[in-house]
Amino acid sequence: MYVNMTVSYAFRIIFSLNRHQNGCTAKRLSEENKIPQKYLIKVLTRMREDGLVQSVSGPNGGYRLCRGMNQIRVLDVLRITQPSIISHDSSRDENICKESKADMETMWNYYRDMEKQIMKQWLSMTLQEIVEQYGEDAP
C-alpha cells in the first residue's frame, strides 16, 4: 500500500490542531510539524474546503478543527489527500502482450476489491478510535 506525503502532512496537521484547541497559526503548524509553509497552506486549504478545518482571521487567528477527533474518519482525510491507495495500474500499459494484460487485469480487479475493503474499514474508524487503540497509552 502506498500512502503519499500529503496524507502524512494532513494527519500531522490534524493531531497538532487537536492539541491546540484554541487554534494555531500556519507558521506555528509549519514549524512544529516540519512541513514547508507553502505546502502546508495548500493542504490546509483542501482541508478547509472539505470542512475539516476552519480559518479564523484577526490577531488571534489561525486554524482550528471543525470537528472533534471522534468525528474525523481516516477516510475523510484520505478522500482529500489521496484518492486511491493503488499506486499504478499496469494493466493499462500498452507495451505488454494480450495474455499478460489479461493476467494483470485480474490482479488489478483483486487490488481494487481489496482497496474497497480497506476503505470500508477506514470509513468506520475515527481518529479518536485509532489513538485509543494504537496510541502510546493503548493496552
Coordinates of C-alpha atoms in Angstrom, one line a residue:
M1 CA 0.0 0.0 0.0
Y2 CA 1.3 3.4 -0.9
V3 CA 0.4 6.5 1.3
N4 CA 1.7 9.8 -0.1
M5 CA 3.4 12.6 1.9
T6 CA 0.3 14.8 1.7
V7 CA -1.6 12.2 3.8
S8 CA 1.2 12.2 6.4
Y9 CA 1.1 16.1 6.5
A10 CA -2.7 16.1 6.8
F11 CA -2.6 13.8 9.8
R12 CA 0.2 15.8 11.4
I13 CA -1.9 18.9 11.0
I14 CA -5.0 17.4 12.5
F15 CA -3.2 16.0 15.5
S16 CA -1.5 19.4 16.1
L17 CA -4.7 21.2 15.8
N18 CA -6.3 18.8 18.3
R19 CA -3.5 19.7 20.8
H20 CA -4.1 23.5 20.0
Q21 CA -7.8 23.5 20.6
N22 CA -7.9 27.4 20.5
G23 CA -6.3 27.4 17.1
C24 CA -2.9 27.7 15.7
T25 CA -1.2 29.8 13.0
A26 CA 0.1 28.3 9.8
K27 CA 3.6 29.4 10.7
R28 CA 3.5 27.5 14.0
L29 CA 2.0 24.4 12.4
S30 CA 4.7 24.5 9.8
E31 CA 7.5 24.8 12.4
E32 CA 6.1 22.2 14.8
N33 CA 5.5 19.6 12.1
K34 CA 8.4 20.3 9.8
I35 CA 6.1 21.0 6.8
P36 CA 7.1 23.6 4.3
Q37 CA 4.7 26.5 4.9
K38 CA 3.6 26.9 1.3
Y39 CA 2.7 23.3 1.1
L40 CA 1.1 23.4 4.5
I41 CA -1.2 26.2 3.2
K42 CA -2.2 24.1 0.2
V43 CA -3.1 21.1 2.5
L44 CA -5.0 23.4 4.9
T45 CA -6.9 24.9 2.0
R46 CA -8.1 21.5 0.9
M47 CA -8.9 20.6 4.4
R48 CA -10.9 23.8 4.9
E49 CA -12.8 23.3 1.6
D50 CA -13.8 19.9 2.8
G51 CA -14.9 21.1 6.2
L52 CA -12.2 19.5 8.3
V53 CA -10.6 22.8 9.5
Q54 CA -11.7 26.4 9.6
S55 CA -9.6 29.5 9.3
V56 CA -10.1 32.4 11.6
S57 CA -8.9 35.9 10.7
G58 CA -7.6 38.6 13.1
P59 CA -4.9 38.9 15.7
N60 CA -5.8 35.6 17.4
G61 CA -6.5 34.0 14.1
G62 CA -5.2 30.7 12.7
Y63 CA -6.7 27.3 12.0
R64 CA -9.0 25.1 14.1
L65 CA -10.5 21.7 13.7
C66 CA -14.2 21.9 12.7
R67 CA -14.9 18.5 14.4
G68 CA -13.5 16.5 17.2
M69 CA -11.2 13.6 16.7
N70 CA -14.2 11.3 17.4
Q71 CA -15.9 12.7 14.3
I72 CA -13.0 12.6 11.8
R73 CA -12.5 9.4 10.0
V74 CA -9.4 8.2 8.3
L75 CA -11.4 8.2 5.0
D76 CA -12.2 11.9 5.5
V77 CA -8.5 12.7 5.3
L78 CA -7.7 10.2 2.5
R79 CA -10.5 11.5 0.3
I80 CA -8.9 14.9 0.0
T81 CA -5.3 13.9 0.1
Q82 CA -5.0 10.6 -1.8
P83 CA -8.0 9.4 -3.8
S84 CA -6.6 5.9 -4.3
I85 CA -4.2 3.6 -2.4
I86 CA -3.3 1.8 -5.7
S87 CA -0.3 3.5 -7.0
H88 CA -0.1 2.2 -10.6
D89 CA -2.4 0.1 -12.7
S90 CA 0.0 -1.7 -15.1
S91 CA -2.9 -3.4 -16.9
R92 CA -3.3 -0.1 -18.7
D93 CA 0.2 -0.4 -20.1
E94 CA 0.2 -0.7 -23.8
N95 CA 3.6 -2.4 -24.1
I96 CA 2.6 -5.8 -22.7
C97 CA 1.2 -8.8 -24.6
K98 CA -2.5 -9.5 -24.6
E99 CA -2.2 -12.5 -22.2
S100 CA -0.1 -10.6 -19.7
K101 CA -2.6 -7.7 -19.9
A102 CA -5.5 -10.1 -19.1
D103 CA -3.5 -11.6 -16.2
M104 CA -2.7 -8.1 -14.8
E105 CA -6.3 -7.0 -15.2
T106 CA -7.3 -10.0 -13.0
M107 CA -4.8 -8.9 -10.3
W108 CA -5.9 -5.2 -10.5
N109 CA -9.5 -6.3 -10.1
Y110 CA -8.4 -8.1 -6.9
Y111 CA -6.4 -5.0 -5.8
R112 CA -9.4 -2.7 -6.4
D113 CA -11.6 -5.1 -4.3
M114 CA -9.0 -5.1 -1.5
E115 CA -8.9 -1.3 -1.7
K116 CA -12.7 -1.2 -1.3
Q117 CA -12.4 -3.4 1.8
I118 CA -9.7 -1.2 3.3
M119 CA -11.7 1.9 2.6
K120 CA -14.7 0.4 4.3
Q121 CA -12.5 -0.2 7.4
W122 CA -11.2 3.3 7.2
L123 CA -14.7 4.7 6.8
S124 CA -15.7 3.2 10.1
M125 CA -12.7 4.2 12.2
T126 CA -12.4 7.7 13.7
L127 CA -9.0 9.2 14.6
Q128 CA -10.0 9.1 18.3
E129 CA -10.6 5.3 18.0
I130 CA -7.2 4.9 16.4
V131 CA -5.5 6.9 19.2
E132 CA -7.2 4.8 21.8
Q133 CA -6.4 1.5 20.0
Y134 CA -2.9 2.2 18.7
G135 CA -1.6 5.2 20.6
E136 CA 1.2 5.3 23.2
D137 CA -1.3 4.7 26.1
A138 CA -3.1 1.8 24.3
P139 CA -3.3 -1.5 26.0

